[in-house]
Coordinates of C-alpha atoms in Angstrom, one line a residue:
Chain Q
M14 CA 72.0 26.2 128.6
K15 CA 70.4 24.4 131.6
V16 CA 66.7 24.8 131.7
G17 CA 63.8 23.5 133.7
V18 CA 60.3 22.6 132.4
Y19 CA 57.7 22.8 135.0
G20 CA 54.7 20.7 133.9
L21 CA 54.7 17.9 131.4
G22 CA 51.2 18.0 129.9
R23 CA 50.6 17.9 126.2
F24 CA 52.5 21.1 125.6
G25 CA 55.1 20.7 128.4
A26 CA 56.3 17.3 127.2
F27 CA 56.5 18.7 123.6
W28 CA 58.4 21.8 124.7
A29 CA 60.9 19.8 126.8
K30 CA 61.7 17.7 123.8
T31 CA 62.0 20.8 121.6
L32 CA 64.4 22.4 124.0
A33 CA 66.5 19.2 124.1
D34 CA 66.5 19.3 120.3
A35 CA 67.9 22.8 120.6
G36 CA 70.8 21.5 122.6
C37 CA 69.6 22.5 126.1
T38 CA 70.2 20.4 129.2
V39 CA 66.6 19.8 130.2
L40 CA 65.3 19.0 133.7
A41 CA 61.5 18.6 134.1
Y42 CA 59.0 18.2 136.9
S43 CA 55.4 17.1 136.7
R44 CA 53.0 16.2 139.5
S45 CA 51.7 13.3 137.5
S46 CA 53.7 10.7 135.6
H47 CA 54.0 11.5 131.9
E48 CA 56.0 9.9 129.1
V49 CA 58.9 12.1 128.2
D50 CA 61.8 12.3 125.8
G51 CA 64.8 10.2 126.8
R52 CA 67.1 13.3 127.0
V53 CA 64.8 15.0 129.5
S54 CA 65.7 14.3 133.2
K55 CA 62.7 14.1 135.5
V56 CA 63.5 15.7 138.9
S57 CA 61.7 16.7 142.1
E58 CA 59.9 19.9 142.4
D59 CA 62.5 21.4 144.7
E60 CA 65.4 20.4 142.3
L61 CA 63.5 21.9 139.3
L62 CA 63.1 25.2 141.1
K63 CA 66.9 25.5 141.4
C64 CA 67.3 25.7 137.6
P65 CA 68.7 29.1 136.3
Y66 CA 65.9 29.2 133.7
I67 CA 62.5 27.8 134.5
F68 CA 59.8 27.5 131.8
F69 CA 56.3 27.1 133.2
C70 CA 54.1 24.9 131.0
V71 CA 51.0 24.6 133.3
A72 CA 47.4 25.5 132.5
I73 CA 46.7 29.2 132.5
S74 CA 44.1 28.7 135.1
R75 CA 46.6 27.0 137.4
F76 CA 49.5 29.3 136.9
E77 CA 48.7 31.9 139.5
E78 CA 48.4 29.3 142.2
V79 CA 51.5 27.4 141.1
L80 CA 53.5 30.6 141.2
E81 CA 52.2 31.5 144.6
R82 CA 53.3 28.1 145.9
T83 CA 56.7 27.9 144.2
A84 CA 58.0 31.5 144.1
P85 CA 59.0 31.6 147.9
R86 CA 61.1 28.4 147.3
M87 CA 63.0 29.8 144.2
D88 CA 66.4 31.4 144.2
P89 CA 65.8 35.1 143.3
S90 CA 68.5 34.6 140.5
S91 CA 66.3 32.0 138.7
V92 CA 64.7 33.4 135.6
V93 CA 61.0 32.6 135.3
I94 CA 59.5 32.2 131.8
D95 CA 55.9 31.4 131.2
T96 CA 54.5 29.9 128.0
C97 CA 50.8 30.6 128.5
S98 CA 48.6 31.2 125.4
V99 CA 47.5 34.6 127.0
K100 CA 49.9 37.1 128.3
T101 CA 48.3 40.0 130.3
Y102 CA 47.3 38.0 133.4
P103 CA 50.4 35.7 133.5
A104 CA 52.7 38.8 133.2
K105 CA 50.8 40.5 136.1
W106 CA 51.1 37.3 138.2
M107 CA 54.7 37.0 137.6
R108 CA 55.3 40.7 138.5
E109 CA 53.3 40.2 141.8
K110 CA 54.4 36.7 143.0
L111 CA 58.2 36.6 142.3
H112 CA 61.0 38.0 144.5
P113 CA 61.5 41.7 144.0
G114 CA 64.1 42.1 141.2
Q115 CA 63.7 38.5 140.0
V116 CA 63.7 38.4 136.2
A117 CA 60.5 37.3 134.4
I118 CA 59.9 36.9 130.7
A119 CA 56.6 36.2 129.2
T120 CA 56.5 34.1 126.0
H121 CA 54.0 32.4 123.8
P122 CA 55.2 29.8 121.4
M123 CA 52.4 30.0 118.7
F124 CA 52.5 26.3 118.0
G125 CA 52.1 23.0 119.7
P126 CA 52.6 19.2 119.3
D127 CA 50.4 19.2 116.1
S128 CA 51.6 22.3 114.2
G129 CA 55.2 21.6 115.3
K130 CA 55.3 17.9 114.7
N131 CA 57.6 18.4 111.7
G132 CA 59.9 20.8 113.4
V133 CA 59.5 24.3 114.7
E134 CA 61.7 26.2 112.3
G135 CA 60.0 29.4 110.9
L136 CA 57.1 29.2 113.4
P137 CA 56.3 32.3 115.4
V138 CA 57.0 32.9 119.1
V139 CA 55.9 36.0 121.0
L140 CA 58.3 37.5 123.5
C141 CA 57.3 40.1 126.0
R142 CA 59.8 42.0 128.1
I143 CA 58.3 42.6 131.5
S144 CA 61.4 43.0 133.7
D145 CA 63.6 46.0 133.2
E146 CA 66.6 43.8 132.3
D147 CA 68.6 42.9 129.2
E148 CA 71.1 40.1 129.8
H149 CA 68.7 37.2 130.5
Y150 CA 66.1 38.5 128.1
S151 CA 68.7 38.5 125.3
K152 CA 69.8 35.1 126.2
V153 CA 66.3 33.7 125.9
R154 CA 65.7 35.6 122.7
D155 CA 69.0 34.2 121.3
L156 CA 67.9 30.7 122.3
F157 CA 64.6 31.1 120.3
V158 CA 66.5 32.5 117.3
S159 CA 68.9 29.6 117.4
M160 CA 65.9 27.2 117.3
G161 CA 64.9 28.9 114.0
L162 CA 61.8 30.5 115.6
H163 CA 60.4 33.7 114.2
V164 CA 60.6 36.0 117.3
L165 CA 58.0 38.7 117.6
E166 CA 58.4 41.2 120.4
M167 CA 55.4 43.0 121.7
S168 CA 53.5 43.9 125.0
P169 CA 51.3 41.4 126.7
M170 CA 48.2 43.5 125.7
E171 CA 49.2 43.7 122.1
H172 CA 49.6 39.9 122.1
D173 CA 46.2 39.3 123.6
R174 CA 44.4 41.5 121.2
E175 CA 46.0 39.9 118.2
A176 CA 45.7 36.4 119.6
A177 CA 42.0 36.8 120.5
Y178 CA 41.2 37.6 116.8
S179 CA 43.5 34.8 115.4
Q180 CA 44.2 31.9 117.7
G181 CA 41.0 32.6 119.8
V182 CA 38.6 32.7 116.9
T183 CA 40.2 29.6 115.4
H184 CA 39.7 27.6 118.5
F185 CA 36.2 28.9 119.0
V186 CA 35.2 27.9 115.4
G187 CA 37.0 24.5 115.9
R188 CA 35.1 23.7 119.0
T189 CA 31.8 24.9 117.6
L190 CA 32.1 22.7 114.5
K191 CA 33.1 19.7 116.6
E192 CA 30.0 20.3 118.7
M193 CA 27.9 20.2 115.4
G194 CA 29.2 16.7 114.9
L195 CA 30.5 17.4 111.4
E196 CA 32.1 14.3 109.7
D197 CA 34.3 13.6 106.8
T198 CA 32.4 13.1 103.5
E199 CA 33.4 11.8 100.0
I200 CA 32.1 15.0 98.5
A201 CA 34.3 17.2 100.6
T202 CA 35.5 20.3 98.9
K203 CA 39.1 21.5 99.5
G204 CA 37.7 24.3 101.8
Y205 CA 35.8 21.7 103.9
K206 CA 38.9 19.6 104.2
S207 CA 40.8 22.6 105.6
L208 CA 37.9 23.3 108.0
M209 CA 38.0 19.6 109.2
S210 CA 41.8 19.9 109.8
I211 CA 41.1 22.9 112.0
V212 CA 38.5 21.0 114.0
E213 CA 41.0 18.2 114.5
Q214 CA 43.9 20.4 115.4
T215 CA 42.0 22.6 117.9
C216 CA 40.2 19.7 119.5
N217 CA 43.4 17.7 120.0
D218 CA 44.3 20.3 122.6
P219 CA 42.8 19.9 126.1
M220 CA 39.3 21.5 126.7
Q221 CA 41.0 23.3 129.6
L222 CA 43.2 25.2 127.1
F223 CA 40.1 26.2 125.1
C224 CA 38.3 27.5 128.2
D225 CA 41.4 29.3 129.5
L226 CA 42.1 30.9 126.2
Q227 CA 38.6 32.3 126.2
R228 CA 38.4 33.3 129.9
Y229 CA 41.8 34.8 130.5
N230 CA 42.2 36.8 127.3
P231 CA 40.8 40.3 128.0
Y232 CA 39.8 40.6 124.3
A233 CA 38.1 37.2 123.9
K234 CA 34.7 38.3 125.0
E235 CA 34.7 41.1 122.5
M236 CA 35.8 38.7 119.8
R237 CA 33.0 36.3 120.6
L238 CA 30.5 39.1 120.5
S239 CA 32.0 40.3 117.2
L240 CA 31.6 36.7 115.8
Q241 CA 27.9 36.6 116.9
V242 CA 27.2 40.0 115.4
A243 CA 28.8 38.8 112.1
I244 CA 26.6 35.7 112.1
E245 CA 23.5 37.8 112.6
K246 CA 24.5 40.1 109.7
V247 CA 25.1 37.1 107.4
L248 CA 21.7 35.6 108.4
N249 CA 20.0 38.9 107.9
R250 CA 21.4 39.2 104.4
L251 CA 20.1 35.8 103.6
M252 CA 16.6 36.8 104.8
M253 CA 16.7 40.1 102.9
E254 CA 17.5 38.1 99.7
E255 CA 14.5 35.9 100.3
M256 CA 12.1 38.9 100.4
Chain C
M7 CA 32.7 15.0 72.1
K8 CA 30.9 18.3 71.2
V9 CA 29.6 20.2 74.2
G10 CA 28.0 23.5 74.8
V11 CA 28.6 25.6 77.9
Y12 CA 25.7 28.0 78.7
G13 CA 26.9 30.8 80.8
L14 CA 30.5 32.1 81.2
G15 CA 30.6 33.5 84.7
R16 CA 33.4 32.7 87.1
F17 CA 32.6 28.9 87.0
G18 CA 31.3 28.7 83.4
A19 CA 34.6 30.1 82.0
F20 CA 36.6 27.7 84.1
W21 CA 34.4 24.7 83.2
A22 CA 34.6 25.5 79.4
K23 CA 38.4 25.6 79.7
T24 CA 38.5 22.4 81.8
L25 CA 36.3 20.6 79.1
A26 CA 38.6 21.9 76.3
D27 CA 41.6 20.5 78.4
A28 CA 39.7 17.1 78.3
G29 CA 39.7 17.2 74.5
C30 CA 36.1 18.3 74.0
T31 CA 35.0 20.6 71.2
V32 CA 33.6 23.5 73.3
L33 CA 30.9 26.0 72.2
A34 CA 29.9 28.6 74.7
Y35 CA 27.3 31.2 75.1
S36 CA 26.9 34.1 77.5
R37 CA 24.6 37.1 77.6
S38 CA 27.6 39.3 78.7
S39 CA 31.0 39.4 77.1
H40 CA 33.5 37.5 79.2
E41 CA 37.1 36.5 78.6
V42 CA 37.4 32.9 77.6
D43 CA 40.0 30.3 76.7
G44 CA 41.2 30.5 73.1
R45 CA 40.0 26.9 72.3
V46 CA 36.3 27.8 73.3
S47 CA 34.1 29.1 70.4
K48 CA 31.6 31.7 71.5
V49 CA 28.3 31.3 69.6
S50 CA 24.8 32.7 69.6
E51 CA 22.2 31.4 72.1
D52 CA 20.3 29.5 69.3
E53 CA 23.5 27.8 68.0
L54 CA 24.5 26.8 71.6
L55 CA 21.0 25.2 72.1
K56 CA 21.7 22.9 69.1
C57 CA 24.7 21.2 70.9
P58 CA 24.2 17.4 71.6
Y59 CA 25.4 18.0 75.2
I60 CA 24.6 21.3 77.0
F61 CA 26.2 22.2 80.3
F62 CA 24.3 24.9 82.1
C63 CA 26.6 27.1 84.3
V64 CA 24.2 29.8 85.4
A65 CA 23.4 30.9 88.9
I66 CA 21.1 28.5 90.8
S67 CA 18.5 31.3 91.2
R68 CA 18.5 32.0 87.5
F69 CA 18.3 28.4 86.3
E70 CA 14.6 27.8 86.4
E71 CA 13.8 30.9 84.3
V72 CA 16.7 30.1 81.8
L73 CA 15.4 26.6 81.4
E74 CA 11.8 27.9 80.9
R75 CA 13.0 30.2 78.2
T76 CA 15.4 27.9 76.3
A77 CA 13.8 24.5 76.6
P78 CA 11.2 25.0 73.8
R79 CA 14.0 26.0 71.4
M80 CA 16.1 22.9 72.2
D81 CA 16.1 19.7 70.1
P82 CA 14.6 17.0 72.2
S83 CA 17.7 14.9 71.5
S84 CA 20.0 17.4 73.2
V85 CA 21.2 16.2 76.6
V86 CA 20.9 18.8 79.3
I87 CA 23.4 18.8 82.2
D88 CA 23.3 21.2 85.1
T89 CA 26.3 22.1 87.2
C90 CA 24.5 23.8 90.2
S91 CA 25.9 23.5 93.7
V92 CA 22.5 22.2 94.9
K93 CA 20.7 19.4 93.2
T94 CA 17.1 18.8 94.4
Y95 CA 15.5 21.9 92.8
P96 CA 17.6 21.9 89.6
A97 CA 16.7 18.2 89.0
K98 CA 13.0 19.0 89.6
W99 CA 13.2 22.0 87.2
M100 CA 14.8 19.9 84.5
R101 CA 12.2 17.2 84.8
E102 CA 9.4 19.8 84.6
K103 CA 10.7 22.1 81.8
L104 CA 12.4 19.9 79.2
H105 CA 10.6 18.0 76.4
P106 CA 9.0 14.7 77.5
G107 CA 11.7 12.0 77.1
Q108 CA 14.6 14.5 76.8
V109 CA 17.6 13.3 78.8
A110 CA 18.7 15.4 81.8
I111 CA 21.7 14.7 84.0
A112 CA 22.3 16.5 87.4
T113 CA 26.0 17.1 88.3
H114 CA 28.0 19.1 90.8
P115 CA 31.6 19.5 90.2
M116 CA 32.9 19.9 93.9
F117 CA 35.5 22.5 92.9
G118 CA 36.0 25.7 91.1
P119 CA 38.6 28.1 89.7
D120 CA 40.4 28.3 93.0
S121 CA 40.5 24.6 94.2
G122 CA 40.9 23.4 90.6
K123 CA 43.6 25.9 89.5
N124 CA 46.3 23.3 89.5
G125 CA 44.2 20.8 87.6
V126 CA 41.1 18.8 88.5
E127 CA 42.6 15.3 88.7
G128 CA 41.3 13.5 91.8
L129 CA 38.7 16.1 92.7
P130 CA 35.1 14.9 93.4
V131 CA 32.2 15.4 91.0
V132 CA 28.7 14.3 92.0
L133 CA 26.5 12.7 89.3
C134 CA 22.7 12.2 89.7
R135 CA 20.8 10.0 87.3
I136 CA 17.4 11.6 86.9
S137 CA 16.4 10.3 83.5
D138 CA 15.6 6.6 83.0
E139 CA 18.3 6.2 80.4
D140 CA 21.8 4.7 80.2
E141 CA 23.6 5.6 77.0
H142 CA 24.1 9.4 77.5
Y143 CA 24.5 9.1 81.3
S144 CA 27.4 6.6 80.8
K145 CA 28.9 8.9 78.2
V146 CA 29.0 11.8 80.6
R147 CA 30.3 9.6 83.4
D148 CA 33.0 8.3 81.1
L149 CA 34.0 11.9 80.2
F150 CA 34.3 12.7 83.9
V151 CA 36.4 9.6 84.5
S152 CA 38.7 10.4 81.6
M153 CA 39.2 13.9 83.2
G154 CA 40.5 12.1 86.3
L155 CA 37.6 13.2 88.4
H156 CA 36.4 11.1 91.4
V157 CA 32.9 10.4 90.3
L158 CA 30.3 10.0 93.1
E159 CA 26.8 8.8 92.1
M160 CA 24.0 9.6 94.5
S161 CA 20.4 11.1 94.5
P162 CA 19.9 14.8 94.5
M163 CA 18.6 14.7 98.1
E164 CA 21.6 12.7 99.3
H165 CA 23.8 15.3 97.7
D166 CA 22.0 18.2 99.3
R167 CA 22.1 16.7 102.8
E168 CA 25.9 16.0 102.5
A169 CA 26.6 19.3 100.8
A170 CA 24.7 21.5 103.4
Y171 CA 26.9 20.0 106.1
S172 CA 30.2 20.3 104.2
Q173 CA 30.3 23.0 101.4
G174 CA 27.4 24.9 103.0
V175 CA 28.9 25.2 106.4
T176 CA 32.3 26.1 104.9
H177 CA 30.8 29.0 103.0
F178 CA 28.8 30.2 106.0
V179 CA 31.9 30.2 108.2
G180 CA 34.0 31.9 105.4
R181 CA 31.4 34.7 105.0
T182 CA 31.0 35.2 108.7
L183 CA 34.7 35.5 109.3
K184 CA 35.0 37.9 106.4
E185 CA 32.2 40.0 108.0
M186 CA 34.2 40.1 111.2
G187 CA 37.0 41.8 109.3
L188 CA 39.7 39.3 110.4
E189 CA 43.2 40.1 109.0
D190 CA 46.5 38.4 108.6
T191 CA 48.8 38.7 111.6
E192 CA 52.4 37.9 112.2
I193 CA 51.5 35.8 115.2
A194 CA 49.2 33.5 113.1
T195 CA 49.1 29.9 114.1
K196 CA 48.9 27.3 111.4
G197 CA 45.2 26.8 112.3
Y198 CA 44.5 30.5 111.8
K199 CA 46.3 30.5 108.4
S200 CA 44.0 27.6 107.3
L201 CA 41.0 29.6 108.5
M202 CA 42.1 32.6 106.5
S203 CA 42.6 30.5 103.4
I204 CA 38.9 29.4 103.8
V205 CA 37.8 33.0 104.0
E206 CA 39.7 33.8 100.9
Q207 CA 38.5 30.8 98.9
T208 CA 34.8 31.2 99.8
C209 CA 34.7 34.9 99.4
N210 CA 36.3 34.8 96.0
D211 CA 33.1 33.1 94.8
P212 CA 30.2 35.5 94.0
M213 CA 27.9 36.5 96.8
Q214 CA 25.1 35.2 94.6
L215 CA 26.5 31.7 94.9
F216 CA 26.6 31.9 98.7
C217 CA 23.0 33.1 98.9
D218 CA 21.8 30.5 96.5
L219 CA 23.7 27.7 98.2
Q220 CA 21.9 28.7 101.5
R221 CA 18.5 29.3 100.0
Y222 CA 18.1 26.5 97.5
N223 CA 19.5 23.7 99.6
P224 CA 16.6 22.1 101.5
Y225 CA 19.0 21.2 104.4
A226 CA 20.7 24.5 104.7
K227 CA 18.3 26.1 107.2
E228 CA 18.7 23.0 109.4
M229 CA 22.5 23.2 109.1
R230 CA 22.4 26.9 110.1
L231 CA 20.2 26.3 113.1
S232 CA 22.6 23.4 114.1
L233 CA 25.5 25.8 113.9
Q234 CA 23.7 28.4 116.1
V235 CA 22.8 25.7 118.7
A236 CA 26.5 24.6 118.7
I237 CA 27.7 28.1 119.4
E238 CA 25.2 28.4 122.2
K239 CA 26.4 25.2 123.7
V240 CA 30.0 26.3 123.6
L241 CA 29.2 29.7 125.1
N242 CA 27.2 28.0 127.9
R243 CA 30.1 25.7 128.6
L244 CA 32.3 28.8 129.0
M245 CA 29.8 30.4 131.4
M246 CA 29.6 27.2 133.5
E247 CA 33.4 27.1 133.8
E248 CA 33.2 30.7 135.1
M249 CA 30.8 29.8 137.9

């Protein structure tokens, strides 16, 4: 299977390598020069846009503009697959910007270079059918299954609601604890060690990803409010105990 | 080594069993009837108070009153060892309430029935010398070393500062996320799974422990303020990105 990877940031480089591991022929394009796995061929933007399957691995906040610029230069038979950590807006953008009838598939691999560093087998990937089409959709699903991924099919909205209250809250907690300047300590309990590993994992990802996750997920604001309300409730309980 | 365990709550019952595993002859007293390991002999309060080494495993908020009531009935040669999750106040109470010259040792095993369920080897225990005495202090330290514990000696204030920003923040985050009603999801990232394990571990402990940890640690209020400031900073960064 010949696939293109558009964008070789932290996730794109990892994803290109993962697709090569799965036996794909991988072409990749990036505006800046990144280190990439030896099996991945770096090509020009125009050449990349000729691939039959194009995975977009760009920041959520850049995706709309990148699509707008590249869609007119694509062959309508190319299948466009995004890998953004939110799904409602990217699905909408693909529906709006691509050629009429061009197949788009929205995906979210729920892992990255840290959580997938020992292989991706058993890890979850979300798959959203947004074009009324079976052949290519099945081919991409089969590819994911062959990689040992745990494929979960749902709508973009379902994904975003679940993700806000799982991945979204995890990143928010990780960034907040990082901001507190917490450090390792010899008296660390097991729970604190788990907490520190969350800080490390979430803050290894670019700040852009964190901001985009919070801004472009329609449920993120509600999640953050719910977190703030929960903190108030816990603080109030402590004050009541003191009385 | 003959030891007494005063209090058989969640931690006390676990600690009595752990001391029996270490080869101690363990007597225990509890005002209510709890299940306890077969090697632990349940005795009356008066009999327990005759033990040469008495470990107190009562809630932090009950410890002062329990000491006040039991100290006059102890032999001044009994060594009193607390296991509270904060150290400044319990150390002060032991200095104030025990017989003049009676030896007191402040300890905090940084684990419990959950984190120690597969054995305690390698886990940290904090030891604070609060009496000007060597013999019994060394004997307790040697007992902990023989159990494979990682013994860390420090002052009660040093412990409380480190613990507020590690165990204290972990429990606060755990209780807050529990309050949010977060649930398992099929699309859980590895980070979210770690977060859920923290919720489970911290909320398995009694609510009383959580409240006491936050109220009786002199650094806990500062830690909670620091957490709230960090959240504000993260939220402000998100708002600035939106402008």
